[in-house]
Short mmCIF file of C-alpha atoms and ligand atoms in Angstrom, two decimals:
data_model
loop_
_atom_site.label_atom_id
_atom_site.label_comp_id
_atom_site.label_asym_id
_atom_site.label_seq_id
_atom_site.Cartn_x
_atom_site.Cartn_y
_atom_site.Cartn_z
CA ALA A 9 18.57 -2.06 -8.01
CA LEU A 10 17.50 -1.89 -4.41
CA ASN A 11 18.78 1.25 -2.83
CA THR A 12 21.30 -0.05 -0.32
CA LYS A 13 20.06 2.53 2.16
CA MET A 14 16.55 1.10 1.85
CA LYS A 15 16.57 -2.08 3.88
CA LYS A 16 13.40 -4.14 3.66
CA ASP A 17 12.93 -4.53 7.42
CA ASP A 18 13.23 -0.78 8.01
CA ILE A 19 10.49 0.24 5.63
CA ASP A 20 7.89 2.56 7.09
CA TYR A 21 4.41 1.56 5.97
CA SER A 22 2.59 4.15 8.05
CA LEU A 23 1.18 6.19 5.18
CA TYR A 24 0.99 4.10 2.07
CA LEU A 25 -0.17 5.83 -1.11
CA VAL A 26 -1.73 3.82 -3.93
CA THR A 27 -1.95 5.80 -7.17
CA ASP A 28 -4.89 5.99 -9.55
CA SER A 29 -4.63 7.50 -13.01
CA THR A 30 -8.31 7.59 -13.91
CA PRO A 31 -9.92 11.01 -14.54
CA ALA A 32 -12.49 10.32 -11.82
CA ILE A 33 -9.74 10.42 -9.20
CA LEU A 34 -6.68 12.11 -10.69
CA GLY A 35 -8.69 14.63 -12.70
CA ASN A 36 -6.38 16.36 -15.15
CA LYS A 37 -3.52 16.61 -12.68
CA ASP A 38 -0.10 15.13 -13.35
CA ILE A 39 0.49 11.88 -11.48
CA CYS A 40 4.13 12.71 -10.80
CA GLU A 41 3.27 16.11 -9.34
CA VAL A 42 0.60 14.61 -7.09
CA VAL A 43 2.92 11.86 -5.88
CA GLU A 44 5.71 14.34 -5.17
CA ALA A 45 3.33 16.59 -3.23
CA ALA A 46 2.18 13.55 -1.25
CA LEU A 47 5.79 12.66 -0.47
CA ARG A 48 6.41 16.20 0.80
CA GLY A 49 3.36 15.73 3.01
CA GLY A 50 4.74 12.56 4.55
CA VAL A 51 3.75 9.55 2.47
CA THR A 52 6.16 6.73 3.39
CA CYS A 53 5.53 4.17 0.65
CA VAL A 54 4.13 4.42 -2.91
CA GLN A 55 2.40 1.81 -5.00
CA TYR A 56 1.98 2.60 -8.69
CA ARG A 57 -1.40 1.11 -9.57
CA ASP A 58 -2.56 1.65 -13.13
CA LYS A 59 -5.11 -0.72 -14.60
CA THR A 60 -5.46 1.03 -17.96
CA SER A 61 -2.08 1.99 -19.45
CA ASP A 62 -0.31 -0.36 -21.83
CA THR A 63 3.00 -1.92 -20.83
CA GLY A 64 5.16 0.71 -22.51
CA ALA A 65 3.39 3.56 -20.76
CA LEU A 66 3.48 1.69 -17.45
CA VAL A 67 7.24 1.32 -17.60
CA GLN A 68 7.70 4.95 -18.63
CA THR A 69 5.57 6.30 -15.79
CA ALA A 70 7.05 3.88 -13.28
CA ARG A 71 10.56 5.13 -14.16
CA LYS A 72 9.49 8.74 -13.59
CA LEU A 73 7.86 7.85 -10.29
CA HIS A 74 10.92 5.91 -9.20
CA ALA A 75 13.17 8.91 -9.85
CA ILE A 76 10.89 10.89 -7.51
CA THR A 77 10.53 8.29 -4.75
CA GLN A 78 14.30 7.77 -4.72
CA LYS A 79 14.82 11.46 -3.90
CA TYR A 80 12.77 10.87 -0.75
CA ASN A 81 14.31 7.45 -0.04
CA ILE A 82 10.83 5.94 -0.16
CA PRO A 83 10.05 2.54 -1.73
CA LEU A 84 8.12 2.29 -5.00
CA LEU A 85 6.07 -0.85 -5.54
CA ILE A 86 4.24 -1.85 -8.72
CA ASN A 87 0.72 -3.23 -8.64
CA ASP A 88 0.27 -6.60 -10.37
CA ARG A 89 3.31 -6.44 -12.63
CA VAL A 90 6.50 -8.20 -11.57
CA ASP A 91 7.93 -7.65 -15.05
CA VAL A 92 7.50 -3.87 -14.77
CA ALA A 93 9.09 -3.83 -11.31
CA LEU A 94 12.07 -5.78 -12.65
CA ALA A 95 12.41 -3.55 -15.71
CA VAL A 96 12.37 -0.40 -13.59
CA GLY A 97 14.50 -1.77 -10.76
CA CYS A 98 12.16 -0.45 -8.10
CA GLU A 99 11.69 -1.93 -4.65
CA GLY A 100 8.93 -4.47 -5.20
CA VAL A 101 5.39 -5.38 -6.10
CA HIS A 102 1.90 -5.60 -4.72
CA ILE A 103 -0.05 -8.63 -5.86
CA GLY A 104 -3.64 -9.67 -5.42
CA GLN A 105 -5.24 -13.06 -5.10
CA ASP A 106 -5.70 -13.31 -8.88
CA ASP A 107 -2.16 -12.29 -9.85
CA LEU A 108 1.07 -14.22 -10.15
CA ASP A 109 1.51 -16.43 -7.07
CA ILE A 110 3.87 -15.26 -4.33
CA GLU A 111 6.38 -18.09 -4.77
CA SER A 112 6.80 -17.35 -8.48
CA ALA A 113 7.08 -13.63 -7.79
CA ARG A 114 9.73 -14.36 -5.16
CA LYS A 115 11.73 -16.48 -7.60
CA LEU A 116 11.70 -13.65 -10.11
CA LEU A 117 12.40 -10.83 -7.65
CA GLY A 118 14.67 -12.43 -5.06
CA HIS A 119 14.69 -11.83 -1.33
CA ASP A 120 15.74 -8.20 -1.28
CA LYS A 121 12.57 -7.01 -2.98
CA ILE A 122 9.27 -6.32 -1.26
CA ILE A 123 6.26 -8.47 -2.03
CA GLY A 124 2.93 -7.29 -0.65
CA VAL A 125 -0.28 -9.25 -0.95
CA THR A 126 -3.95 -8.36 -0.65
CA VAL A 127 -5.84 -10.47 1.89
CA SER A 128 -9.42 -10.36 3.08
CA ASN A 129 -9.91 -13.50 5.14
CA ALA A 130 -8.18 -16.03 7.38
CA SER A 131 -7.20 -18.53 4.70
CA GLU A 132 -5.70 -15.89 2.41
CA THR A 133 -3.82 -14.46 5.39
CA ALA A 134 -2.41 -17.84 6.42
CA ALA A 135 -1.38 -18.63 2.84
CA ALA A 136 0.28 -15.24 2.26
CA CYS A 137 2.30 -15.60 5.47
CA GLU A 138 3.25 -19.17 4.62
CA ASP A 139 4.38 -18.11 1.15
CA GLY A 140 6.58 -15.32 2.48
CA ALA A 141 4.73 -12.08 1.86
CA ASP A 142 6.57 -9.09 3.35
CA TYR A 143 3.41 -7.18 4.09
CA LEU A 144 -0.33 -7.66 3.84
CA GLY A 145 -2.78 -5.17 2.38
CA ILE A 146 -5.83 -6.00 4.47
CA GLY A 147 -9.21 -5.05 3.05
CA THR A 148 -11.47 -3.95 1.68
CA VAL A 149 -12.27 -2.22 4.98
CA PHE A 150 -15.02 0.10 3.72
CA ALA A 151 -16.87 0.05 0.41
CA THR A 152 -15.26 2.54 -1.94
CA PRO A 153 -16.03 3.90 -5.40
CA THR A 154 -12.29 3.60 -6.18
CA LYS A 155 -12.51 -0.17 -6.53
CA GLU A 156 -16.07 -1.11 -7.15
CA ASN A 157 -15.92 -4.81 -7.80
CA THR A 158 -14.37 -5.76 -4.49
CA LYS A 159 -15.54 -9.21 -3.47
CA SER A 160 -15.19 -8.58 0.21
CA ILE A 161 -15.98 -5.65 2.41
CA ILE A 162 -14.61 -6.81 5.76
CA GLY A 163 -15.19 -3.78 7.97
CA VAL A 164 -13.10 -2.85 10.98
CA ASP A 165 -14.20 -6.15 12.58
CA GLY A 166 -12.76 -8.16 9.71
CA LEU A 167 -9.53 -6.17 9.93
CA GLN A 168 -9.34 -6.84 13.66
CA GLN A 169 -9.91 -10.57 13.16
CA ILE A 170 -6.97 -10.76 10.78
CA LEU A 171 -4.72 -8.81 13.18
CA LEU A 172 -5.77 -11.23 15.94
CA GLN A 173 -4.92 -14.20 13.73
CA LEU A 174 -1.47 -12.70 13.08
CA ALA A 175 -0.94 -12.00 16.79
CA GLN A 176 -1.84 -15.58 17.68
CA ALA A 177 0.61 -16.85 15.05
CA ASN A 178 3.34 -14.51 16.38
CA SER A 179 3.66 -13.24 12.83
CA THR A 180 6.17 -10.54 11.99
CA VAL A 181 4.51 -9.71 8.66
CA LYS A 182 3.84 -6.00 8.19
CA THR A 183 0.25 -4.83 7.82
CA VAL A 184 -1.62 -2.00 6.18
CA CYS A 185 -5.36 -1.69 5.76
CA ILE A 186 -7.08 -0.39 2.63
CA GLY A 187 -10.49 0.61 1.38
CA GLY A 188 -12.32 3.83 2.09
CA ILE A 189 -9.75 5.09 4.58
CA ASN A 190 -9.72 8.86 4.99
CA ALA A 191 -9.07 11.59 7.54
CA SER A 192 -12.53 11.14 9.06
CA ASN A 193 -12.19 7.45 9.87
CA THR A 194 -8.45 6.81 10.39
CA SER A 195 -8.48 7.18 14.15
CA ARG A 196 -11.58 4.97 14.47
CA VAL A 197 -9.98 2.28 12.31
CA VAL A 198 -6.76 2.39 14.32
CA TRP A 199 -8.48 2.25 17.71
CA GLN A 200 -11.26 -0.17 16.90
CA SER A 201 -9.00 -2.70 15.16
CA ARG A 202 -6.46 -2.77 17.97
CA VAL A 203 -5.38 -6.16 19.34
CA PRO A 204 -2.66 -7.02 21.86
CA GLY A 205 0.52 -8.16 20.18
CA LYS A 206 -0.08 -7.06 16.61
CA GLY A 207 -0.19 -3.42 15.61
CA LEU A 208 -1.34 -2.14 12.29
CA ASP A 209 1.75 -0.76 10.53
CA GLY A 210 -0.08 1.68 8.32
CA VAL A 211 -3.05 2.88 6.35
CA ALA A 212 -3.22 2.69 2.55
CA VAL A 213 -5.21 5.26 0.65
CA VAL A 214 -6.04 6.13 -2.93
CA SER A 215 -8.67 8.85 -3.17
CA ALA A 216 -7.95 10.50 0.19
CA ILE A 217 -4.71 11.75 -1.38
CA MET A 218 -4.95 11.28 -5.16
CA ALA A 219 -8.31 13.07 -5.40
CA ALA A 220 -7.53 15.69 -2.78
CA ALA A 221 -7.49 19.38 -3.69
CA ASP A 222 -4.22 19.64 -1.76
CA PRO A 223 -2.49 16.23 -1.72
CA GLU A 224 0.40 17.49 0.40
CA ALA A 225 -1.90 18.80 3.13
CA SER A 226 -4.00 15.63 2.98
CA ALA A 227 -0.93 13.45 3.35
CA ARG A 228 0.29 15.54 6.27
CA GLU A 229 -3.07 15.23 8.01
CA LEU A 230 -3.34 11.47 7.46
CA SER A 231 0.22 10.93 8.59
CA GLN A 232 -0.42 12.77 11.84
CA LEU A 233 -3.72 10.96 12.38
CA PHE A 234 -2.12 7.56 11.99
CA LYS A 235 0.86 8.32 14.19
CA ALA A 236 -1.16 9.97 16.97
CA PRO A 237 -4.80 9.00 16.49
CA PRO A 238 -7.06 11.09 18.74
CA ALA A 239 -8.92 8.90 21.21
CA PHE A 240 -12.07 7.51 19.72
CA ALA A 241 -14.91 7.09 22.20
N1 TZP B 11 -7.90 -2.46 -2.83
C1 TZP B 11 -8.89 -2.63 -1.98
S1 TZP B 11 -9.84 -1.24 -1.84
C2 TZP B 11 -8.86 -0.41 -2.95
C3 TZP B 11 -7.86 -1.23 -3.39
C4 TZP B 11 -6.84 -0.88 -4.38
C5 TZP B 11 -9.12 0.99 -3.35
C6 TZP B 11 -9.06 1.92 -2.18
O1 TZP B 11 -9.30 3.22 -2.62
P1 TZP B 11 -9.73 4.37 -1.62
O2 TZP B 11 -9.97 5.55 -2.54
O3 TZP B 11 -8.59 4.63 -0.68
O4 TZP B 11 -10.98 3.93 -0.95
MG1 MG B 12 -3.82 -7.23 -8.74
#
């Protein structure tokens, strides 16, 4: 069940970790150990994304991750799978344009759970807001080996256009950007995407933390960069 201390509106999206279990990114490390290190370093939200495990393994790993995220009072979201989120009793889901539609997910999960949606253009953004998404994962900002078949690389300009659209609509939806974000480009992304009236709530990363030699240090660095991005000329 939703941790009563974890109210949906208070969730901090500033450093959003998306997991990856493939050897190319995780290597032979333990996913739970990497996630816990990342939480120590300041990750504020975790999405369990696993495109290869079967349902039984997904539920088992999600339960382990939830036990960890609960210690830190941080939400755990499940990529694609509303059924897994319900089985585990974690805080919500992240769904893409090809997954279960938002309205059906909302019926299954109820209003206390978090539903995040991937958007890459104006029409997807308008639809996700209309359908009641809690936050948007805006991307793909930069091409990334982590997700190779992305239809749309939108760049910082595309990210800024979506933030502008949300500002003009006076939207209160939360926003994170995703795709190729790392310690070298976070401050540029934050500064160059800036629009009056709609701030980016966070950055979402996979490899910058999951593939890092020291995930805790990487999380700490990214967290600081997002919260106080050095001026970018
Ligand atoms: N959605 C859009 S890009 C992406 C996802 C899940 C992968 C981002 O991975 P990385 O390693 O942070 O570039
Ligand atoms: Mg999906």
